[in-house]
Amino acid sequence: MSYTWVGGASKNWGDAANWEVDGSSASSPPNSGDTVDINSDTNPVISLTAGSKGWVQSGTLNVTGSGTVTFDGGASSTDSFGSVNIASGATIKLENGADLQTNTGKEVSGGTVIISGGSTLECGISGTTIQFGPADASGSTKNQLTILDNGSSVSKIENLSPGDIINFPNASWNNGIQFKDTGEKDSGGNTIYEILDGYGDTSPLISYVTLATGITTSDFQWDNSTSSIVCFLPGSMIRTSQRDVAIEDMQIGDHVTVFDWQRNEEVSRPVVWVGKGHATVRPELPDDEAGYPVRILKDAIADGVPYKDMLITAEHCLFFKNRFVPVRMLVNGMSIYYDKSILSYDYYHLETEQHSVITADGMLTESYLDTGNRSSFRQEGKIATLRGIVKNWKDHAAAPLDVNRSFVEPLFHALEWRENNVVGCLVAPQTSEMTNDPDLRLITKTGAVIRPMRKTEHHYSFMLPPNTDAVRVISHTSRPCDVIGPFVDDRRNMGVAIGEIQLQCAKQQINITSHLQSNKPAGWHDTDWKDCAWTNGDADLPLEDFLSHGKMGILSITVRAAGPYLINTQTNSDMKEVSA
């Protein structure tokens, strides 16, 4: 159905009296799959209430005119829009915690979007100008933009400040994202920058960025390819040739004690760079990605190691048996845990001429390896010439990085079993309740949810309505690192592993194989398997035009593997369900 905002009754999106549907008074607000048209010329302010039908779900939003439509309030479009189309002279303003998201593969196109008051925009973008509102001086709220799709083309980003967040989750984009001065200025005299991806690609991710008044590019911190910061927290004691020195007091030219494990001897190397930055935890993310520091209790590794509680970031590596292991893979919730009492903190790192095994708080760990995230830091103390090329673990690390389960799991359990030797251990985390039921269903382009008409352990059959040319395959998801253990270095959201898919219609049986091709639709993980592929819990499945001209069909799906899934992390869809 086609809804038009008329307003007048109230400012609330969920009030049916504010809407007309197909030219007549509406009896309910927009719902799944509906098209919504809003004329911006009257500058309407539309109130959203968290938890209500604050947004149309899986529909299309069209903003016309040349004014501003303000969405005000903390409702989230977690069930996601389809496309959002903004006329060239129109503006959408997200205010006071509004959260606008689009479905995978869908985008916001045209016009302008203002992100203000701790609001969030998460979508693909095509030719849209993004303006950030004033940053919250207290830091309690963040204006946030997440650019989802590789083909996105942001027209401009304006008024960016350090209180704002831009996420580039695409792994091919986010290696040491950095600013480049274009040498041009806008009409207000603001320098225009490009944002580059750090891989040496001369094509910018964003070709037009201006900063808020008084802000420079050195005020920003960019995460590396792990979306994390790898550092020591203040108070970490670094072993030098003279004594242990707090990381925040280290200076360029100081000599640190380095363990040369290949010769089994200690040597001294000068510090050539010291960096400092600041992190703010994002508690809505999984613990290992949120930015919480990891606390390693005194004696957690061995008696006297570390010799006091150690605080480092999740991706920071410890040295065991001539290998580096990220500390996040050793978190046991008792003697090694995410310290959730710390929500904002400074972090430090130091660099030697070559990557080194150094000692902090009595524990062997790593010096800084520039894998492309140096711009996350401000340089402390004296100025030194930075090394040229971005380095990598394979060619430049002081020791191999080992994230293989066969190596890490025995370490994990050995440290876990030391709990009786460690003072101050937390109570062992309760075992999480799990299920192997994937709750597999389909969602059509109209937003209708289709449940299986038949299912066995491995086979699901769905009745599809006429003219269905694509569906989304929806299921529970889990990350292997959560359901097996942090010693498994796989943090992907895994839905179900699907093998054969067959569509039966008009006495025909068609094999659907798009998920098995090298160029997969959105929501399918790349895999070495040839006859099976995992979804991420929300995967597109194109069906072409086999069900055109009023034909119905039965879609049969073979599930090769599923679960286990953490029950308390799963959410129920409140979309309309259609019986098969």
Coordinates of C-alpha atoms in Angstrom, one line a residue:
M1 CA 0.0 0.0 0.0
S2 CA 1.0 3.6 -0.5
Y3 CA 1.0 5.9 2.5
T4 CA 1.2 9.7 2.5
W5 CA 2.0 11.8 5.5
V6 CA -0.6 14.4 6.1
G7 CA 0.1 15.3 9.8
G8 CA -2.1 17.6 11.7
A9 CA -3.5 15.1 14.2
S10 CA -0.2 14.8 16.0
K11 CA 3.5 14.5 15.3
N12 CA 3.6 10.8 16.0
W13 CA 4.5 8.4 13.2
G14 CA 2.5 5.6 14.9
D15 CA -0.8 7.7 14.8
A16 CA -2.9 6.5 11.9
A17 CA -4.7 9.9 11.8
N18 CA -1.5 11.4 10.4
W19 CA -1.7 9.2 7.3
E20 CA -3.6 8.7 4.2
V21 CA -3.4 5.4 2.3
D22 CA -4.1 5.2 -1.4
G23 CA -5.9 8.6 -1.1
S24 CA -8.1 7.6 1.8
S25 CA -7.8 8.0 5.6
A26 CA -5.6 5.3 7.1
S27 CA -6.7 2.9 9.8
S28 CA -3.2 2.1 10.9
P29 CA 0.3 3.5 10.4
P30 CA 2.6 2.1 7.7
N31 CA 3.7 -1.5 8.0
S32 CA 5.8 -4.1 6.3
G33 CA 6.4 -3.5 2.6
D34 CA 4.4 -0.3 2.4
T35 CA 5.6 2.7 0.4
V36 CA 5.7 6.0 2.3
D37 CA 5.7 9.4 0.7
I38 CA 6.5 12.5 2.8
N39 CA 6.5 16.1 1.3
S40 CA 9.2 18.1 3.0
D41 CA 8.0 21.5 1.9
T42 CA 6.1 22.0 5.3
N43 CA 9.2 21.0 7.2
P44 CA 7.4 18.3 9.2
V45 CA 8.8 17.1 12.5
I46 CA 7.7 13.5 13.0
S47 CA 8.0 12.0 16.5
L48 CA 9.2 8.5 16.9
T49 CA 8.7 6.5 20.1
A50 CA 11.2 3.7 20.8
G51 CA 9.6 0.3 20.7
S52 CA 6.5 1.4 18.7
K53 CA 5.9 1.2 15.0
G54 CA 8.4 4.1 14.7
W55 CA 9.5 3.2 11.2
V56 CA 8.1 1.5 8.2
Q57 CA 9.7 -2.0 7.9
S58 CA 11.1 -3.3 4.6
G59 CA 9.2 -0.6 2.7
T60 CA 10.3 2.3 0.6
L61 CA 10.5 5.9 1.9
N62 CA 10.2 8.8 -0.6
V63 CA 10.9 12.3 0.6
T64 CA 9.9 15.0 -1.9
G65 CA 9.9 18.8 -2.0
S66 CA 12.7 21.1 -0.9
G67 CA 12.4 21.3 2.9
T68 CA 13.4 19.2 5.8
V69 CA 11.7 16.2 7.4
T70 CA 12.9 15.7 10.9
F71 CA 12.6 12.3 12.6
D72 CA 12.8 12.9 16.3
G73 CA 13.2 10.3 18.9
G74 CA 14.9 7.0 19.8
A75 CA 13.1 4.6 17.6
S76 CA 15.3 2.2 15.6
S77 CA 14.6 0.8 12.1
T78 CA 16.2 -2.5 13.1
D79 CA 13.8 -4.3 10.8
S80 CA 15.2 -2.0 8.1
F81 CA 13.9 0.1 5.3
G82 CA 14.1 -0.9 1.7
S83 CA 15.2 2.1 -0.4
V84 CA 15.1 5.6 0.9
N85 CA 14.8 8.2 -1.9
I86 CA 15.4 11.9 -1.2
A87 CA 14.7 14.6 -3.7
S88 CA 17.7 16.7 -4.7
G89 CA 16.5 19.7 -2.7
A90 CA 15.1 17.8 0.3
T91 CA 16.7 16.9 3.6
I92 CA 16.1 14.2 6.2
K93 CA 17.2 15.1 9.7
L94 CA 17.8 12.4 12.3
E95 CA 17.5 13.9 15.8
N96 CA 17.6 12.7 19.4
G97 CA 18.8 9.1 18.9
A98 CA 16.9 8.3 15.7
D99 CA 18.3 5.2 14.0
L100 CA 17.8 4.7 10.3
Q101 CA 19.0 1.5 8.7
T102 CA 18.3 -0.1 5.3
N103 CA 18.3 -3.7 4.2
T104 CA 21.4 -5.3 2.8
G105 CA 21.9 -4.1 -0.8
K106 CA 19.5 -1.2 -0.3
E107 CA 20.5 2.4 0.0
V108 CA 19.7 6.0 0.7
S109 CA 19.9 8.0 -2.5
G110 CA 19.9 11.7 -3.3
G111 CA 19.3 14.8 -1.1
T112 CA 20.9 15.4 2.3
V113 CA 20.8 13.5 5.6
I114 CA 21.7 15.4 8.8
I115 CA 22.8 13.1 11.7
S116 CA 22.4 14.9 15.0
G117 CA 21.7 14.3 18.7
G118 CA 23.3 10.9 18.9
S119 CA 21.5 9.5 15.9
T120 CA 22.7 6.7 13.5
L121 CA 22.5 6.1 9.8
E122 CA 23.5 2.7 8.5
C123 CA 23.1 2.0 4.8
G124 CA 24.5 2.0 1.4
I125 CA 24.6 5.5 0.0
S126 CA 24.2 6.8 -3.6
G127 CA 24.9 10.5 -4.2
T128 CA 23.7 11.7 -0.8
T129 CA 25.3 14.6 1.2
I130 CA 25.8 13.7 4.9
Q131 CA 26.0 16.5 7.4
F132 CA 26.9 15.8 11.0
G133 CA 25.2 17.9 13.7
P134 CA 27.0 19.4 16.6
A135 CA 29.1 16.9 18.6
D136 CA 28.1 16.2 22.2
A137 CA 30.8 17.9 24.3
S138 CA 30.2 15.4 27.2
G139 CA 30.9 12.5 24.8
S140 CA 27.8 10.6 26.1
T141 CA 26.2 10.4 22.7
K142 CA 27.8 9.9 19.2
N143 CA 26.5 10.8 15.8
Q144 CA 27.3 7.7 13.7
L145 CA 27.4 6.8 10.0
T146 CA 28.0 3.2 8.8
I147 CA 28.6 2.9 5.1
L148 CA 27.6 -0.7 4.2
D149 CA 28.1 -1.4 0.5
N150 CA 31.2 -1.4 -1.7
G151 CA 29.4 0.5 -4.4
S152 CA 28.3 3.3 -2.1
S153 CA 29.0 6.9 -3.4
V154 CA 28.7 9.6 -0.7
S155 CA 28.4 13.0 -2.3
K156 CA 29.8 14.9 0.6
I157 CA 30.4 14.7 4.3
E158 CA 30.2 18.0 6.1
N159 CA 31.0 19.2 9.7
L160 CA 32.8 16.1 10.8
S161 CA 34.2 16.3 14.3
P162 CA 36.0 13.8 16.7
G163 CA 32.6 13.2 18.5
D164 CA 31.3 11.6 15.3
I165 CA 31.9 8.1 14.1
I166 CA 32.2 6.8 10.5
N167 CA 32.3 3.0 10.1
F168 CA 33.7 1.4 7.0
P169 CA 32.9 -2.3 7.8
N170 CA 33.9 -3.6 4.3
A171 CA 37.2 -5.4 4.9
S172 CA 38.5 -4.3 1.5
W173 CA 38.2 -0.6 2.6
N174 CA 39.5 -0.2 6.1
N175 CA 43.3 -0.7 6.2
G176 CA 44.6 2.5 7.8
I177 CA 41.9 4.9 6.5
Q178 CA 43.3 8.4 6.3
F179 CA 42.6 12.0 5.2
K180 CA 44.2 13.7 2.2
D181 CA 44.1 17.5 1.7
T182 CA 42.7 18.2 -1.8
G183 CA 44.1 21.7 -1.8
E184 CA 40.6 23.1 -2.3
K185 CA 38.2 24.9 0.0
D186 CA 34.4 25.2 0.2
S187 CA 32.4 28.5 0.1
G188 CA 32.9 29.0 3.8
G189 CA 36.7 28.6 3.6
N190 CA 36.8 25.1 5.0
T191 CA 39.5 22.7 3.7
I192 CA 38.1 19.9 1.6
Y193 CA 39.6 16.5 2.3
E194 CA 39.4 13.1 0.7
I195 CA 39.2 9.8 2.7
L196 CA 41.5 7.1 1.4
D197 CA 41.6 3.4 2.3
G198 CA 45.3 3.0 3.0
Y199 CA 45.9 0.3 0.4
G200 CA 47.5 2.8 -2.0
D201 CA 44.3 3.0 -4.1
T202 CA 44.2 6.6 -5.5
S203 CA 40.4 6.4 -5.8
P204 CA 39.0 7.9 -2.6
L205 CA 36.4 6.3 -0.5
I206 CA 34.9 9.7 0.0
S207 CA 36.0 12.6 -2.2
Y208 CA 34.6 15.6 -0.3
V209 CA 34.9 15.9 3.5
T210 CA 34.9 19.1 5.6
L211 CA 35.7 19.3 9.3
A212 CA 33.9 21.2 12.1
T213 CA 35.3 24.6 13.0
G214 CA 38.7 24.4 14.9
I215 CA 39.1 20.7 14.1
T216 CA 42.1 19.2 12.3
T217 CA 42.7 15.7 10.9
S218 CA 45.1 14.9 13.8
D219 CA 42.1 15.0 16.1
F220 CA 40.7 11.8 14.6
Q221 CA 41.4 8.2 15.3
W222 CA 40.8 5.4 12.8
D223 CA 40.5 1.7 13.7
N224 CA 42.7 -0.8 11.8
S225 CA 41.4 -3.8 9.8
T226 CA 40.3 -5.5 13.0
S227 CA 38.2 -2.5 14.0
S228 CA 40.3 -2.4 17.1
I229 CA 43.1 -0.5 18.8
V230 CA 46.2 -2.5 19.8
C231 CA 47.9 -0.9 22.8
F232 CA 48.8 -0.7 26.5
L233 CA 46.8 1.3 29.0
P234 CA 48.4 3.8 31.3
G235 CA 50.3 2.2 34.2
S236 CA 51.7 -0.6 32.1
M237 CA 55.3 -1.0 33.2
I238 CA 57.8 -1.5 30.3
R239 CA 61.2 -3.1 31.0
T240 CA 64.1 -0.9 30.0
S241 CA 67.8 -1.4 30.3
Q242 CA 67.7 0.5 33.6
R243 CA 64.3 -0.3 35.2
D244 CA 60.6 -0.7 34.5
V245 CA 59.1 2.5 33.3
A246 CA 55.4 3.4 32.9
I247 CA 54.3 3.3 29.3
E248 CA 53.1 6.9 29.5
D249 CA 56.6 8.1 30.6
M250 CA 58.5 6.4 27.8
Q251 CA 60.4 8.7 25.4
I252 CA 61.9 8.4 22.0
G253 CA 65.5 7.4 22.5
D254 CA 64.9 5.3 25.7
H255 CA 66.2 1.7 25.4
V256 CA 63.8 -1.2 26.1
T257 CA 64.8 -4.7 26.9
V258 CA 64.0 -7.0 24.0
F259 CA 63.8 -10.8 24.1
D260 CA 65.6 -12.4 21.1
W261 CA 63.9 -15.8 21.3
Q262 CA 65.8 -17.2 18.4
R263 CA 69.1 -16.7 20.3
N264 CA 67.4 -17.0 23.7
E265 CA 69.0 -13.8 25.0
E266 CA 68.0 -10.3 26.0
V267 CA 69.2 -7.3 24.0
S268 CA 68.6 -3.5 24.2
R269 CA 66.9 -1.5 21.4
P270 CA 66.0 2.2 21.2
V271 CA 62.5 3.4 21.1
V272 CA 61.9 5.3 17.8
W273 CA 58.3 6.3 18.2
V274 CA 55.7 6.6 21.0
G275 CA 52.1 7.2 20.3
K276 CA 49.0 8.0 22.4
G277 CA 45.3 7.9 21.6
H278 CA 41.9 7.7 23.2
A279 CA 39.2 5.1 23.0
T280 CA 35.5 5.1 23.9
V281 CA 33.8 1.8 24.4
R282 CA 30.8 0.9 22.2
P283 CA 28.9 -1.5 24.5
E284 CA 26.3 -2.4 21.8
L285 CA 29.0 -4.4 20.0
P286 CA 30.3 -7.9 21.1
D287 CA 32.7 -7.6 23.9
D288 CA 35.8 -8.4 21.8
E289 CA 34.8 -5.7 19.3
A290 CA 33.4 -3.1 21.7
G291 CA 36.7 -1.7 22.8
Y292 CA 36.7 -2.9 26.4
P293 CA 40.2 -3.3 27.8
V294 CA 41.3 -6.8 28.9
R295 CA 42.4 -7.1 32.5
I296 CA 44.9 -9.9 33.1
L297 CA 45.1 -10.5 36.9
K298 CA 48.4 -10.7 38.7
D299 CA 49.8 -14.3 38.4
A300 CA 47.2 -15.3 35.8
I301 CA 49.9 -16.5 33.3
A302 CA 52.3 -17.9 35.8
D303 CA 53.5 -17.2 39.4
G304 CA 54.7 -13.5 39.2
V305 CA 53.5 -13.1 35.6
P306 CA 52.2 -10.6 35.3
Y307 CA 53.6 -9.1 38.5
K308 CA 50.5 -6.8 38.8
D309 CA 47.2 -6.6 37.0
M310 CA 47.8 -5.8 33.4
L311 CA 45.4 -3.8 31.2
I312 CA 45.7 -4.1 27.4
T313 CA 43.4 -3.9 24.4
A314 CA 41.8 -7.0 23.0
E315 CA 43.9 -7.4 19.9
H316 CA 47.2 -6.9 21.8
C317 CA 49.4 -10.0 21.5
L318 CA 51.1 -12.0 24.3
F319 CA 54.1 -14.2 23.6
F320 CA 54.0 -17.9 24.3
K321 CA 56.2 -20.7 23.0
N322 CA 57.8 -18.5 20.3
R323 CA 54.4 -17.4 19.0
F324 CA 52.2 -14.3 19.4
V325 CA 48.5 -14.8 20.4
P326 CA 45.9 -12.0 20.6
V327 CA 44.8 -11.7 24.2
R328 CA 41.1 -11.8 23.2
M329 CA 41.6 -15.5 22.4
L330 CA 42.6 -16.2 26.0
V331 CA 39.7 -14.4 27.8
N332 CA 38.2 -16.9 30.3
G333 CA 36.0 -14.5 32.3
M334 CA 37.8 -15.3 35.5
S335 CA 41.5 -14.4 35.6
I336 CA 41.5 -12.8 32.1
Y337 CA 38.4 -10.7 31.4
Y338 CA 37.0 -7.6 29.7
D339 CA 36.9 -4.9 32.3
K340 CA 33.5 -3.4 31.7
S341 CA 34.0 -0.8 34.5
I342 CA 36.2 1.1 32.0
L343 CA 34.2 2.8 29.3
S344 CA 36.7 5.5 28.1
Y345 CA 40.5 5.5 28.3
D346 CA 43.8 6.7 26.9
Y347 CA 46.1 4.1 25.3
Y348 CA 49.7 4.1 24.4
H349 CA 52.2 2.2 22.2
L350 CA 55.9 2.3 21.5
E351 CA 57.9 1.2 18.5
T352 CA 61.4 -0.1 18.1
E353 CA 63.3 -0.1 14.8
Q354 CA 62.0 -3.6 14.1
H355 CA 59.0 -5.4 15.7
S356 CA 60.2 -6.8 19.0
V357 CA 59.2 -9.0 21.9
I358 CA 59.2 -6.7 24.9
T359 CA 58.2 -7.1 28.6
A360 CA 55.3 -5.3 30.2
D361 CA 54.3 -5.9 33.8
G362 CA 56.6 -8.9 33.7
M363 CA 54.8 -10.5 30.7
L364 CA 56.3 -11.0 27.3
T365 CA 54.3 -9.1 24.7
E366 CA 54.9 -7.0 21.5
S367 CA 56.1 -3.6 20.5
Y368 CA 54.1 -1.6 17.9
L369 CA 53.8 -3.1 14.4
D370 CA 52.6 -0.5 11.9
T371 CA 49.9 -2.4 10.0
G372 CA 48.3 0.8 8.8
N373 CA 46.8 2.3 11.9
R374 CA 49.4 4.8 12.9
S375 CA 46.9 7.6 12.4
S376 CA 45.0 6.3 15.4
F377 CA 47.7 7.9 17.5
R378 CA 49.2 11.2 18.3
Q379 CA 53.0 11.2 18.6
E380 CA 54.3 11.8 22.1
G381 CA 57.5 13.7 22.9
K382 CA 60.3 14.3 20.3
I383 CA 59.6 14.2 16.6
A384 CA 61.1 11.3 14.7
T385 CA 60.9 10.3 11.0
L386 CA 58.2 7.6 10.6
R387 CA 59.2 4.4 8.7
G388 CA 57.9 4.3 5.2
I389 CA 55.8 1.2 4.2
V390 CA 52.9 -0.3 6.0
K391 CA 54.0 -3.6 7.5
N392 CA 52.4 -6.9 7.9
W393 CA 52.6 -9.9 10.3
K394 CA 53.9 -12.4 7.7
D395 CA 56.9 -10.4 6.6
H396 CA 57.7 -8.0 9.5
A397 CA 56.7 -9.6 12.8
A398 CA 59.2 -10.5 15.5
A399 CA 57.6 -13.9 15.8
P400 CA 54.8 -15.7 14.0
L401 CA 51.2 -14.8 14.8
D402 CA 49.4 -18.1 15.7
V403 CA 45.6 -18.0 15.9
N404 CA 45.2 -21.7 15.1
R405 CA 42.9 -23.5 17.5
S406 CA 45.3 -26.4 17.9
F407 CA 47.9 -24.0 19.4
V408 CA 45.6 -21.6 21.3
E409 CA 43.1 -23.9 22.9
P410 CA 45.6 -25.8 25.1
L411 CA 47.0 -22.4 26.3
F412 CA 43.4 -21.2 27.0
H413 CA 42.7 -24.2 29.2
A414 CA 46.1 -24.2 31.0
L415 CA 45.4 -20.6 32.0
E416 CA 41.8 -21.3 32.9
W417 CA 43.0 -24.1 35.3
R418 CA 45.2 -21.6 37.1
E419 CA 42.2 -19.9 38.7
N420 CA 43.0 -21.3 42.2
N421 CA 46.5 -19.7 42.0
V422 CA 45.1 -16.3 41.2
V423 CA 43.8 -13.8 43.8
G424 CA 40.7 -11.9 42.8
C425 CA 39.3 -14.2 40.1
L426 CA 35.8 -13.5 39.0
V427 CA 33.1 -16.2 39.4
A428 CA 33.1 -18.5 36.4
P429 CA 30.6 -17.3 33.8
Q430 CA 27.4 -19.3 33.7
T431 CA 27.1 -21.7 30.8
S432 CA 24.9 -20.1 28.1
E433 CA 21.7 -21.8 27.0
M434 CA 21.9 -22.9 23.4
T435 CA 19.7 -24.4 20.7
N436 CA 20.4 -26.1 17.4
D437 CA 17.1 -25.0 15.9
P438 CA 17.9 -22.4 13.2
D439 CA 14.3 -21.1 13.1
L440 CA 14.7 -21.0 9.3
R441 CA 12.2 -18.9 7.4
L442 CA 12.0 -16.8 4.3
I443 CA 11.1 -13.1 3.8
T444 CA 9.7 -11.8 0.5
K445 CA 10.3 -8.4 -1.0
T446 CA 6.9 -7.3 0.4
G447 CA 8.1 -8.2 3.9
A448 CA 5.9 -11.3 4.3
V449 CA 7.5 -14.0 6.4
I450 CA 7.0 -17.5 5.1
R451 CA 7.4 -20.4 7.5
P452 CA 8.2 -24.0 6.3
M453 CA 5.2 -26.1 5.2
R454 CA 7.4 -29.2 5.9
K455 CA 10.7 -29.8 7.6
T456 CA 12.9 -32.6 8.7
E457 CA 16.3 -32.4 10.3
H458 CA 18.0 -31.3 7.1
H459 CA 15.2 -30.5 4.6
Y460 CA 12.8 -27.5 4.6
S461 CA 10.0 -26.9 2.1
F462 CA 8.3 -23.5 1.6
M463 CA 5.3 -22.6 -0.4
L464 CA 6.0 -19.4 -2.4
P465 CA 3.3 -17.0 -3.6
P466 CA 3.0 -16.1 -7.3
N467 CA 5.4 -13.6 -8.8
T468 CA 8.1 -14.2 -6.1
D469 CA 11.4 -13.4 -7.8
A470 CA 13.6 -13.3 -4.7
V471 CA 13.5 -14.1 -1.0
R472 CA 15.8 -13.5 2.0
V473 CA 16.9 -16.6 3.9
I474 CA 16.6 -15.8 7.6
S475 CA 17.8 -17.8 10.6
H476 CA 19.3 -17.6 14.0
T477 CA 23.0 -16.8 14.0
S478 CA 26.0 -17.4 16.1
R479 CA 29.7 -16.6 16.1
P480 CA 32.0 -19.7 16.5
C481 CA 34.1 -17.8 18.9
D482 CA 31.1 -17.4 21.2
V483 CA 29.6 -20.9 21.0
I484 CA 32.8 -22.9 20.9
G485 CA 35.2 -20.6 22.7
P486 CA 37.4 -17.5 22.2
F487 CA 40.3 -19.8 21.2
V488 CA 38.5 -20.2 17.8
D489 CA 39.5 -17.3 15.6
D490 CA 36.2 -17.0 13.7
R491 CA 34.1 -14.0 14.5
R492 CA 31.7 -14.2 11.6
N493 CA 28.0 -14.4 12.1
M494 CA 27.0 -17.9 10.9
G495 CA 23.5 -18.8 10.1
V496 CA 23.0 -22.1 8.3
A497 CA 25.0 -24.1 5.8
I498 CA 22.9 -24.7 2.7
G499 CA 23.5 -27.2 0.0
E500 CA 20.9 -28.0 -2.6
I501 CA 18.1 -25.6 -3.3
Q502 CA 15.3 -26.6 -5.7
L503 CA 12.3 -24.7 -7.0
Q504 CA 9.3 -26.8 -8.2
C505 CA 6.7 -25.0 -10.3
A506 CA 4.4 -25.9 -13.2
K507 CA 5.8 -29.5 -13.3
Q508 CA 9.3 -28.1 -13.5
Q509 CA 12.2 -28.6 -11.1
I510 CA 14.9 -25.9 -11.2
N511 CA 18.2 -26.1 -9.4
I512 CA 19.0 -22.7 -7.7
T513 CA 22.8 -22.4 -7.5
S514 CA 23.6 -18.7 -7.1
H515 CA 24.8 -19.3 -3.5
L516 CA 27.4 -21.7 -4.8
Q517 CA 28.9 -19.4 -7.3
S518 CA 32.2 -17.5 -6.7
N519 CA 30.2 -14.2 -7.0
K520 CA 27.6 -14.8 -4.3
P521 CA 24.5 -12.7 -3.5
A522 CA 24.6 -10.6 -0.4
G523 CA 24.6 -12.5 2.9
W524 CA 26.5 -15.6 1.8
H525 CA 30.0 -16.3 3.2
D526 CA 32.8 -17.2 0.9
T527 CA 34.0 -20.8 1.5
D528 CA 36.2 -23.4 0.0
W529 CA 33.3 -25.8 -0.2
K530 CA 31.9 -26.4 -3.6
D531 CA 28.5 -27.9 -2.8
C532 CA 27.5 -25.8 0.3
A533 CA 27.6 -22.2 1.6
W534 CA 27.0 -20.6 4.9
T535 CA 24.6 -17.7 5.3
N536 CA 25.1 -14.8 7.7
G537 CA 21.6 -15.2 9.0
D538 CA 20.1 -12.8 6.4
A539 CA 21.0 -13.9 2.9
D540 CA 19.6 -12.9 -0.5
L541 CA 18.3 -15.6 -2.8
P542 CA 17.3 -14.5 -6.3
L543 CA 14.8 -16.8 -8.1
E544 CA 14.6 -15.0 -11.4
D545 CA 11.2 -15.0 -13.1
F546 CA 10.2 -18.7 -12.7
L547 CA 7.1 -17.8 -10.7
S548 CA 5.9 -15.1 -13.1
H549 CA 2.4 -15.1 -14.6
G550 CA 0.7 -16.1 -11.4
K551 CA 2.6 -19.4 -10.9
M552 CA 3.1 -20.6 -7.3
G553 CA 6.1 -22.8 -6.3
I554 CA 7.7 -24.9 -3.6
L555 CA 11.2 -24.0 -2.6
S556 CA 13.1 -27.0 -1.1
I557 CA 16.3 -26.2 0.9
T558 CA 18.8 -28.7 2.2
V559 CA 20.5 -27.6 5.4
R560 CA 23.9 -29.3 5.8
A561 CA 24.7 -27.7 9.2
A562 CA 23.2 -25.4 11.8
G563 CA 23.9 -24.1 15.2
P564 CA 24.5 -24.2 18.0
Y565 CA 23.0 -20.7 18.7
L566 CA 23.0 -18.7 21.9
I567 CA 19.4 -18.3 22.8
N568 CA 19.7 -15.0 24.7
T569 CA 21.2 -13.3 21.6
Q570 CA 18.4 -14.1 19.2
T571 CA 15.6 -11.7 18.4
N572 CA 12.2 -12.4 17.1
S573 CA 10.9 -10.7 13.9
D574 CA 7.7 -8.8 14.3
M575 CA 7.1 -8.7 10.6
K576 CA 3.9 -10.0 9.1
E577 CA 3.8 -13.8 8.7
V578 CA 2.1 -15.5 5.8
S579 CA 1.0 -19.1 6.3
A580 CA 2.4 -21.5 3.7

